[in-house]
CSV table of C-alpha atoms in Angstrom, one decimal:
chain,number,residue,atom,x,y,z
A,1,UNK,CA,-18.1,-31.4,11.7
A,2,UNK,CA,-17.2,-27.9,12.3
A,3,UNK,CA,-14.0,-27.0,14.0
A,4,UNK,CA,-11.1,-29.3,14.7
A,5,UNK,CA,-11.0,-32.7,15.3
A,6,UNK,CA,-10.4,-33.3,19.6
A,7,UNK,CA,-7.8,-35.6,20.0
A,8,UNK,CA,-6.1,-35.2,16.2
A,9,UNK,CA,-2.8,-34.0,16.3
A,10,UNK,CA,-2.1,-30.6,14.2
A,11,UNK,CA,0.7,-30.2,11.4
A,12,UNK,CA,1.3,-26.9,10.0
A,13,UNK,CA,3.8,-26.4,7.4
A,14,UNK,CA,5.1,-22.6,6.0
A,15,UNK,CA,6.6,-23.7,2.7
A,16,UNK,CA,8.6,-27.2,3.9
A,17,UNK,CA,9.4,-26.1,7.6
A,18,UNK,CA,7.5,-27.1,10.5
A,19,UNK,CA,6.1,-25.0,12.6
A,20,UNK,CA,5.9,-25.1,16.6
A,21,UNK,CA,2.5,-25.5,17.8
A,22,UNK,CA,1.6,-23.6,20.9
A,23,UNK,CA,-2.1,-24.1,21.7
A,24,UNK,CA,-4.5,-26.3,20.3
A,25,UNK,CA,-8.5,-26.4,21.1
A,26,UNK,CA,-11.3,-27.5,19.6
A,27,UNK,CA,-11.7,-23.6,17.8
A,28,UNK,CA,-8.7,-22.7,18.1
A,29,UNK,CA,-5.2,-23.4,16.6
A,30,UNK,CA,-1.9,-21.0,17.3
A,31,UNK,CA,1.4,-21.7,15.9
A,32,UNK,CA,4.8,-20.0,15.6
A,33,UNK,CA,6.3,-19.3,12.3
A,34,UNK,CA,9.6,-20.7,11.4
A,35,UNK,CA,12.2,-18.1,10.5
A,36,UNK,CA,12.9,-17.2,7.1
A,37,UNK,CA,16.2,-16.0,5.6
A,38,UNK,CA,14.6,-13.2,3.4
A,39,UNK,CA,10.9,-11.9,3.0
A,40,UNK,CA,9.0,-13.8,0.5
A,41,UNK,CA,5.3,-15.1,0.5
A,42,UNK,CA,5.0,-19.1,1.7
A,43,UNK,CA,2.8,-21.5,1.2
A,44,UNK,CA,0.8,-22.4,4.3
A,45,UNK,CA,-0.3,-26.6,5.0
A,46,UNK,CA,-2.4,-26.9,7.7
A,47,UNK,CA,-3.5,-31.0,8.2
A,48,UNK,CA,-5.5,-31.7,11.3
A,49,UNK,CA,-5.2,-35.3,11.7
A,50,UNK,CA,-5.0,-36.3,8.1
A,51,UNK,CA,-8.5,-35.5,8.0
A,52,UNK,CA,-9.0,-31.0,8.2
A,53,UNK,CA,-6.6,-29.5,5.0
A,54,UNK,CA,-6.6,-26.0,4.7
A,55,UNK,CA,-4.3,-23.7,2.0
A,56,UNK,CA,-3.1,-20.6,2.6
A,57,UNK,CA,-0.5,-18.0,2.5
A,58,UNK,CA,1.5,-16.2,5.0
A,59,UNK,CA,4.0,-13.4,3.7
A,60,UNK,CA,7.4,-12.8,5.6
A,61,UNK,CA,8.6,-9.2,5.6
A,62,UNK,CA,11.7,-7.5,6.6
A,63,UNK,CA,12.1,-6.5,10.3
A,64,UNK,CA,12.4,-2.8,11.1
A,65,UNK,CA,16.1,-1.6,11.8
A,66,UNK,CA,17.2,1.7,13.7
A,67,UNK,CA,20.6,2.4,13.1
A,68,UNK,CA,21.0,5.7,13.9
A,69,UNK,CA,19.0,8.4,16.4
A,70,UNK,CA,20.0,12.0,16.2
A,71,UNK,CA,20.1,14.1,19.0
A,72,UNK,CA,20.4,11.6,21.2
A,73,UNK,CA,19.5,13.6,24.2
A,74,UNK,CA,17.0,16.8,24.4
A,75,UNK,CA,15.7,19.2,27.2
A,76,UNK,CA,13.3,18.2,29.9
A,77,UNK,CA,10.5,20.5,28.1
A,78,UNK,CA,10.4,18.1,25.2
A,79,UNK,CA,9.6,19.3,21.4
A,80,UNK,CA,13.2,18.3,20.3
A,81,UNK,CA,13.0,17.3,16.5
A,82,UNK,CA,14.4,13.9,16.1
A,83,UNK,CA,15.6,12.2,13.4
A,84,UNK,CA,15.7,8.1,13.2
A,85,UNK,CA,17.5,6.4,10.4
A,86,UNK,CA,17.0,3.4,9.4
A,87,UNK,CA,15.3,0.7,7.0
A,88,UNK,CA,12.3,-1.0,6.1
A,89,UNK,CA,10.3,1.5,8.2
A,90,UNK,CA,7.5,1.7,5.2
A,91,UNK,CA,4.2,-0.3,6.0
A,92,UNK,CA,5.5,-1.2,9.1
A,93,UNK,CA,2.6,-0.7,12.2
A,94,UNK,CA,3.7,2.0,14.6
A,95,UNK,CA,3.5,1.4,18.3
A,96,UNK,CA,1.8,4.3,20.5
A,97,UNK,CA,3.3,3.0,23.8
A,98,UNK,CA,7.0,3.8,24.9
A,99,UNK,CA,9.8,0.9,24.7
């Protein structure tokens, strides 16, 4: 059989912590990751009643942090050059939408 099991109940595991299952369908399975203290790559366990195993890996990396924007103010005609400092901005996906 294809797909998971109606009815089974899902586990999924990121290293030894649980995580919190949100949906569950027959094609379809979305948890949310437990938190991790720093970034390192965990195993992933999923078990779909006992019966569906699957073994992965999920990595957790560091968060993006702005600690410092500088001006903090421009004219209404825009083009200011501004400078944000902060860390872990490498590889990180930028958004194309305003905050």
């Amino acid at each position: 059989a294809r797909g998971l099991t109606r009815g089974a109940e899902a586990l999924v595991l990121f290293g030894n912590k649980d995580s919190v299952v949100v949906v569950q369908e027959d094609d379809t399975l979305v948890v949310t990751s437990p938190g991790e203290a720093s970034p390192r790559v965990a195993p992933v366990v999923v078990s779909v009643g006992g019966a569906f195993r699957l073994r992965t890996e999920f990595e957790y990396q560091e968060v993006p942090v702005l600690f410092a924007l500088r001006p903090s103010s421009g004219g209404t005609d825009g083009g200011a050059t501004v400078s944000l400092a902060g860390a872990f901005f490498a590889g990180a996906p930028l958004d194309k939408y305003p905050v």
